[in-house]
Amino acid sequence: MKNNLRNVIVFFIFCSLSLRSVAQTSLNAGDMAVLSWSSTTNKVQVVTFRDLTPGTVINFTDWGWLWSNGSTAGWAPNSVNSIAEGNIQWTLQSAVPRGTIIEITYGASTAIVIRNVTTNTVISTGPSVANGIAITGHTSIDQINNNGDNFFIYQGSSSNPKFIFGLNNTISTNSNVPVVNAATGWTDNGSYTIGWLLGSNLPDGTGSQNALTSGVNAVGFSTRTTELAYTGSTAATDATTWLSRIANPSNWTGSSTPLTPTYGTILGFTGSLPLTWISFTAASTGAGVALKWETAAEVNTKSFTVQWSTNGSNWSHIGIVAAQNNTAVAPYAFLHASPAAGGNHYRLLQEDMDGRSAFSKVVTVSLAEAKTRLVVYPNPAIGGNLQVQVSKASVVRVYNQAGVQLLEKSVAAGTHTLALGEAVKGTYYIKANGETVTVLMQ
């Protein structure tokens, strides 16, 4: 009986871990968008307005969506160019933060390259199960057809897709018969069904999990061009405004020659920064309070400033940890050697290269008695100013590497600034309460 119970427990733990390992970001319409479409280079660039976790599955396709028979709808590859059209199913191998621009390059036959434009790194090539790329169709060149095409982003199965974004750039007429509705940039339901290029209908919820709306979470063009790119405002804003800009065809430029995107390599957002918090913990140890945190999808992250408070209102800086700028999971650790008796509250101030900042959650540890170690930061230091933290009234002395005393200061318990002026680069020794900390001045 015990063995059976143990097996059941192990089974549920395994299932829990398995479910965690395949967890993915569930997207809604408008959580991603197309930024550019090039038939010359066979490249499409898209952007995400959500942080995407590893394991997230996203589909990209240039199949048309055809509404027919007054009641049904589904994918309808171009009847003549169907071997070039197809579907890419991409399973993310690492986290992708919002604002990141992703480029899909269609190579010869079924060769696909997915590049993170923001970090300028190739993140997947395929078809390859190991790289997370599965391809249906796309068995010839000219996947992005120079006579026009459409492009959809969706999740779920192809038989019941959940649409995220759509773009339509197909021919406006066929044998002088209108194919595209000039007001929406999409083919009206039932008005056109077959030809050299299939004019895609705008998904209306029939045959799929949801509908798309032109000008809201889809963009269509009344005149086909061989090159398209978003060229509207690039000022940092919220996701809703970004989507509204991109879904407006007047913010796009069409051309017969390749366009140079004006939106750069990342879209700027107001509010929270491009980083995914995985965990932040604090635990009492014999040496003090050990802080550990993990992040993912860091982009242009500069540093983490560790802040400490005994009342949750007044905060002191107790250390700075440089960011790894790692697109995978990045682990960090910091030891607070002089916590106080009672409640010790900690938070992290994340700062970006562009000066923006945001706080983490607050974690708390309660101690029966204070630790007594001396803490000095930053280390290495620049500029001659040091922060010294002591847990009781102390006399702090500073010596240079020749042993000459440069400063002596009586301080109360807490954190204090030691101004060394234009200190010469080299090694310095900070002493208090029988302890010595070596600091490198740069």
XYZ file of C-alpha atoms in Angstrom:
442
model
C 0.000 0.000 0.000
C 2.836 2.392 0.852
C 4.529 1.619 -2.444
C 1.313 2.332 -4.320
C 0.895 5.641 -2.497
C 4.495 6.550 -3.238
C 4.010 5.749 -6.915
C 0.884 7.912 -7.047
C 2.743 10.839 -5.444
C 5.668 10.461 -7.846
C 3.237 10.316 -10.777
C 1.527 13.568 -9.772
C 4.869 15.298 -9.204
C 5.992 14.172 -12.649
C 2.771 15.438 -14.208
C 3.121 18.765 -12.433
C 6.684 19.209 -13.650
C 5.702 18.152 -17.153
C 2.873 20.642 -17.261
C 5.206 23.401 -16.070
C 7.756 22.521 -18.735
C 5.263 22.975 -21.595
C 3.468 26.022 -20.223
C 2.994 28.608 -22.918
C 1.704 32.129 -23.311
C -1.903 32.124 -24.497
C -2.306 35.050 -26.862
C -5.371 37.082 -27.788
C -6.149 38.951 -30.976
C -3.806 41.937 -31.217
C -1.076 40.540 -28.924
C 1.255 40.375 -31.941
C 1.352 42.258 -35.233
C 3.082 42.297 -38.618
C 5.532 45.185 -39.164
C 6.857 44.561 -42.675
C 6.416 42.273 -45.675
C 8.979 41.903 -48.467
C 8.564 39.800 -51.607
C 12.062 40.757 -52.758
C 13.881 39.391 -49.711
C 11.208 36.839 -48.726
C 11.165 38.267 -45.201
C 8.350 39.157 -42.822
C 8.924 41.006 -39.544
C 6.500 40.757 -36.638
C 6.411 42.187 -33.108
C 5.024 40.859 -29.853
C 3.121 43.037 -27.385
C 3.296 40.313 -24.735
C 6.166 38.595 -22.938
C 6.385 35.131 -24.523
C 7.504 32.209 -22.373
C 9.528 29.211 -23.594
C 7.220 26.528 -24.955
C 4.787 29.009 -26.517
C 3.544 27.747 -29.906
C 2.798 30.296 -32.657
C 1.789 29.724 -36.274
C 2.647 31.902 -39.267
C 0.920 31.258 -42.586
C 0.344 32.832 -45.978
C -2.646 30.617 -46.705
C -5.785 32.568 -47.512
C -8.884 32.333 -45.296
C -11.891 31.548 -47.464
C -15.526 31.869 -46.416
C -17.765 29.776 -48.629
C -21.152 28.113 -48.981
C -22.709 30.749 -46.757
C -21.776 28.884 -43.587
C -18.249 27.464 -43.569
C -14.745 28.886 -43.663
C -11.219 27.515 -43.698
C -7.762 27.715 -45.176
C -7.596 27.816 -48.967
C -4.072 27.783 -50.404
C -3.676 29.546 -53.726
C -4.728 27.047 -56.389
C -1.824 27.789 -58.727
C 0.914 28.737 -56.253
C -0.113 26.311 -53.499
C 3.253 24.531 -53.228
C 4.911 27.819 -52.244
C 2.306 28.654 -49.627
C 2.297 26.928 -46.281
C 2.339 27.092 -42.507
C 5.186 27.502 -40.006
C 4.571 26.225 -36.495
C 7.157 27.728 -34.150
C 7.710 26.495 -30.584
C 9.780 29.028 -28.659
C 12.980 27.613 -27.178
C 13.616 30.689 -25.007
C 11.675 33.637 -23.646
C 10.913 36.620 -25.879
C 10.007 39.925 -24.168
C 7.381 42.297 -25.465
C 8.612 44.860 -27.933
C 10.941 42.305 -29.522
C 10.939 42.241 -33.320
C 11.083 38.804 -34.929
C 12.041 38.242 -38.567
C 10.981 35.168 -40.567
C 13.079 34.484 -43.677
C 11.761 32.054 -46.274
C 14.680 30.390 -48.027
C 14.878 27.919 -50.871
C 12.366 25.069 -50.600
C 11.453 24.529 -46.927
C 14.396 26.358 -45.341
C 13.185 28.787 -42.660
C 15.258 31.124 -40.467
C 13.769 32.968 -37.480
C 15.893 35.841 -36.193
C 15.534 38.033 -33.131
C 16.072 41.469 -34.694
C 16.292 43.117 -31.270
C 19.300 41.058 -30.195
C 20.477 40.360 -33.773
C 20.642 36.613 -33.168
C 19.276 33.645 -35.095
C 17.032 31.811 -32.639
C 15.585 29.024 -34.791
C 16.200 27.356 -38.140
C 14.171 24.641 -39.718
C 12.422 22.503 -40.355
C 13.825 21.010 -37.156
C 12.069 19.454 -34.180
C 15.072 20.321 -32.016
C 14.820 23.975 -33.050
C 11.053 24.103 -32.628
C 10.101 24.601 -36.290
C 7.576 22.420 -38.115
C 6.583 23.289 -41.694
C 3.583 22.362 -43.804
C 3.897 23.262 -47.487
C 6.434 25.906 -48.578
C 8.045 23.351 -50.885
C 9.148 25.813 -53.556
C 10.751 29.236 -53.754
C 8.803 32.528 -53.865
C 6.878 31.846 -50.655
C 6.268 35.595 -50.296
C 4.755 36.088 -53.724
C 5.705 39.226 -55.643
C 2.158 39.461 -56.988
C 0.855 39.918 -53.463
C -0.083 37.677 -50.586
C -1.679 37.568 -47.159
C -0.166 36.686 -43.778
C -1.763 35.444 -40.561
C -0.467 34.872 -37.033
C -2.494 32.394 -35.008
C -2.424 29.845 -32.204
C -4.239 26.524 -31.879
C -4.849 23.966 -34.592
C -5.142 24.873 -38.257
C -8.638 23.371 -38.235
C -9.780 25.714 -35.443
C -7.319 28.641 -35.314
C -7.264 31.425 -32.760
C -6.308 34.446 -34.847
C -3.807 36.949 -33.429
C -3.239 39.262 -36.409
C -3.811 39.356 -40.151
C -2.376 41.270 -43.118
C -3.798 41.322 -46.648
C -1.825 42.596 -49.641
C -3.418 40.796 -52.605
C -4.432 41.949 -56.081
C -7.222 44.492 -56.118
C -8.922 43.210 -59.307
C -9.003 40.058 -61.408
C -10.167 40.398 -65.020
C -11.574 43.796 -64.010
C -13.663 42.182 -61.268
C -13.019 43.802 -57.842
C -11.236 41.425 -55.505
C -10.450 43.693 -52.547
C -12.919 45.903 -50.734
C -11.344 49.363 -50.884
C -12.708 50.279 -47.439
C -11.262 47.282 -45.568
C -8.419 46.099 -47.818
C -9.837 42.560 -47.617
C -11.916 40.400 -49.954
C -15.601 40.355 -49.059
C -17.023 36.982 -48.091
C -17.999 34.953 -51.149
C -16.999 37.594 -53.709
C -13.871 35.880 -55.001
C -12.797 32.285 -54.676
C -10.027 31.265 -57.032
C -7.306 32.588 -59.316
C -3.589 33.160 -59.558
C -3.773 34.751 -56.136
C -6.438 33.983 -53.619
C -7.915 37.147 -52.112
C -8.248 36.316 -48.442
C -11.413 36.959 -46.504
C -11.180 38.599 -43.102
C -11.932 35.935 -40.431
C -15.377 36.603 -38.958
C -15.451 33.827 -36.352
C -16.892 31.206 -38.683
C -14.690 28.100 -38.652
C -12.288 29.629 -36.129
C -12.118 30.497 -32.441
C -12.420 34.231 -33.041
C -12.776 37.031 -35.565
C -10.394 39.764 -36.671
C -11.378 43.378 -37.344
C -9.676 45.465 -40.019
C -8.146 48.572 -38.444
C -8.165 46.974 -34.987
C -6.190 43.719 -35.074
C -5.740 43.325 -38.824
C -4.573 45.547 -41.647
C -5.536 45.365 -45.322
C -4.446 47.351 -48.361
C -6.639 48.382 -51.275
C -3.647 48.542 -53.628
C -1.105 45.729 -53.841
C 2.605 46.544 -53.633
C 5.591 44.212 -53.677
C 7.073 45.778 -50.514
C 5.285 46.939 -47.367
C 6.542 48.391 -44.079
C 5.082 50.217 -41.103
C 6.445 53.790 -41.200
C 4.231 55.522 -38.652
C 5.159 56.999 -35.281
C 7.873 55.175 -33.334
C 7.457 57.061 -30.032
C 7.269 54.775 -26.992
C 3.703 54.148 -25.904
C 1.407 51.449 -24.543
C 0.519 48.241 -26.406
C -2.989 49.427 -27.295
C -1.678 52.529 -29.054
C 1.036 50.554 -30.849
C -1.570 48.152 -32.191
C -3.832 51.003 -33.292
C -0.931 52.592 -35.190
C 0.068 49.368 -36.943
C -3.498 48.384 -37.874
C -3.961 51.707 -39.692
C -2.929 51.285 -43.365
C -2.201 55.021 -43.667
C 0.799 54.433 -41.366
C 2.365 52.065 -43.894
C 4.472 52.648 -46.983
C 4.265 50.507 -50.107
C 7.008 50.292 -52.706
C 8.299 48.297 -55.660
C 11.788 48.190 -54.111
C 12.896 46.999 -50.633
C 12.161 49.405 -47.789
C 14.355 50.201 -44.802
C 12.175 49.963 -41.666
C 12.002 53.153 -39.598
C 10.924 51.434 -36.379
C 14.430 50.201 -35.501
C 15.132 46.944 -33.685
C 12.737 47.172 -30.732
C 9.439 48.911 -30.011
C 9.544 51.099 -26.902
C 6.838 50.810 -24.270
C 5.780 53.109 -21.502
C 5.172 51.415 -18.167
C 6.897 48.156 -17.250
C 10.268 47.251 -18.722
C 11.195 44.437 -21.133
C 12.029 41.747 -18.605
C 10.213 38.707 -17.197
C 10.456 38.074 -13.442
C 10.566 34.358 -12.630
C 11.309 34.420 -8.893
C 12.616 36.581 -6.023
C 13.275 35.055 -2.591
C 14.966 35.949 0.697
C 16.191 33.488 3.340
C 18.102 33.824 6.601
C 21.530 32.180 6.679
C 24.395 32.119 9.140
C 26.074 34.894 7.175
C 23.023 37.164 6.849
C 20.044 37.221 4.478
C 20.547 35.518 1.126
C 18.603 37.095 -1.732
C 18.093 35.140 -4.945
C 16.188 36.058 -8.061
C 15.745 34.816 -11.597
C 14.690 36.708 -14.693
C 14.204 35.892 -18.349
C 14.169 37.777 -21.629
C 16.335 40.675 -20.479
C 16.714 43.336 -23.173
C 18.873 46.436 -22.572
C 18.768 45.812 -18.817
C 21.522 47.714 -16.985
C 21.442 46.658 -13.337
C 19.509 45.641 -10.226
C 19.815 47.853 -7.152
C 19.085 45.958 -3.934
C 17.040 48.010 -1.482
C 16.406 47.257 2.194
C 13.925 48.585 4.739
C 13.025 47.769 8.321
C 9.580 49.367 8.136
C 8.551 48.939 4.481
C 8.482 52.712 3.953
C 12.034 54.070 4.193
C 14.442 52.283 1.872
C 18.257 52.158 1.723
C 20.442 51.024 -1.190
C 22.621 48.130 -0.033
C 24.128 46.928 -3.290
C 24.084 46.940 -7.078
C 24.236 43.829 -9.276
C 25.028 44.168 -12.980
C 22.510 42.642 -15.378
C 23.478 39.684 -17.551
C 21.217 40.738 -20.462
C 20.446 37.091 -21.015
C 17.487 36.079 -23.198
C 17.357 32.754 -21.333
C 16.848 32.344 -17.561
C 19.370 34.483 -15.650
C 20.075 33.648 -11.962
C 21.275 36.268 -9.466
C 22.343 36.241 -5.800
C 23.162 38.873 -3.175
C 24.047 38.555 0.516
C 22.863 41.173 2.992
C 25.417 40.653 5.746
C 23.980 43.135 8.287
C 20.201 42.703 8.566
C 18.398 44.069 11.617
C 16.488 42.294 14.343
C 12.822 42.006 13.415
C 11.427 42.516 9.930
C 13.783 43.014 6.987
C 12.105 43.995 3.728
C 13.830 43.758 0.342
C 13.033 44.900 -3.180
C 14.946 45.260 -6.441
C 15.116 48.378 -8.584
C 15.573 47.230 -12.173
C 17.154 49.876 -14.396
C 17.394 49.880 -18.186
C 20.095 51.359 -20.415
C 17.690 54.115 -21.483
C 17.174 55.304 -17.887
C 13.775 53.736 -17.256
C 13.307 51.786 -14.035
C 10.792 49.588 -12.234
C 10.535 47.785 -8.880
C 10.194 44.093 -8.162
C 7.850 42.729 -5.542
C 8.851 43.039 -1.849
C 10.078 39.995 0.096
C 10.454 39.904 3.893
C 12.571 37.983 6.405
C 12.203 38.247 10.210
C 15.231 37.741 12.456
C 15.442 37.269 16.214
C 18.695 39.264 16.403
C 20.786 41.471 14.151
C 23.910 40.374 12.311
C 27.035 42.397 13.027
C 29.097 42.257 9.839
C 30.435 45.332 8.034
C 29.061 45.974 4.523
C 30.704 48.340 1.994
C 29.484 49.031 -1.534
C 29.780 49.583 -4.424
C 32.773 47.369 -4.913
C 34.560 48.074 -7.214
C 33.833 51.781 -6.685
C 34.091 54.773 -8.996
C 34.256 58.439 -7.986
C 35.489 58.233 -4.409
C 32.127 57.774 -2.613
C 31.389 54.623 -0.618
C 28.308 53.419 1.225
C 29.121 51.802 4.565
C 26.567 49.832 6.547
C 26.969 48.911 10.218
C 24.480 47.305 12.590
C 25.564 49.295 15.664
C 27.372 52.515 16.548
C 30.895 52.252 15.162
C 34.088 54.068 14.295
C 34.841 53.575 10.610
C 38.392 54.034 9.334
C 39.660 54.064 5.750
C 43.249 53.140 4.797
C 45.020 53.184 1.450
C 47.155 50.291 0.199
C 50.237 51.815 1.860
C 48.514 51.586 5.258
C 47.998 55.352 5.628
C 44.754 56.277 7.391
C 42.707 58.594 5.156
C 39.514 58.997 7.149
C 37.984 58.294 10.531
C 34.282 58.747 11.168
C 31.967 57.880 14.065
C 28.599 56.647 12.817
C 25.365 55.318 14.245
C 23.809 52.018 13.197
C 22.647 52.151 9.588
C 24.001 53.148 6.161
C 26.334 56.112 5.685
C 28.257 57.787 2.865
C 32.031 58.060 3.064
C 33.309 60.809 0.758
C 36.919 60.149 -0.188
C 37.123 62.979 -2.693
C 39.112 62.304 -5.849
C 40.494 59.029 -4.604
C 43.437 57.549 -6.466
C 42.720 54.304 -8.236
C 43.851 51.312 -6.208
C 43.040 49.170 -3.180
C 41.520 50.583 0.026
C 40.711 48.988 3.373
C 37.580 49.857 5.351
C 37.674 48.860 9.027
C 35.001 48.868 11.754
C 34.244 46.696 14.795
C 37.260 44.479 14.198
C 36.297 43.709 10.599
C 38.043 44.742 7.375
C 36.581 45.031 3.884
C 38.859 45.437 0.877
C 37.563 47.810 -1.822
C 38.931 48.390 -5.303
C 38.685 52.022 -6.456
C 38.530 52.417 -10.252
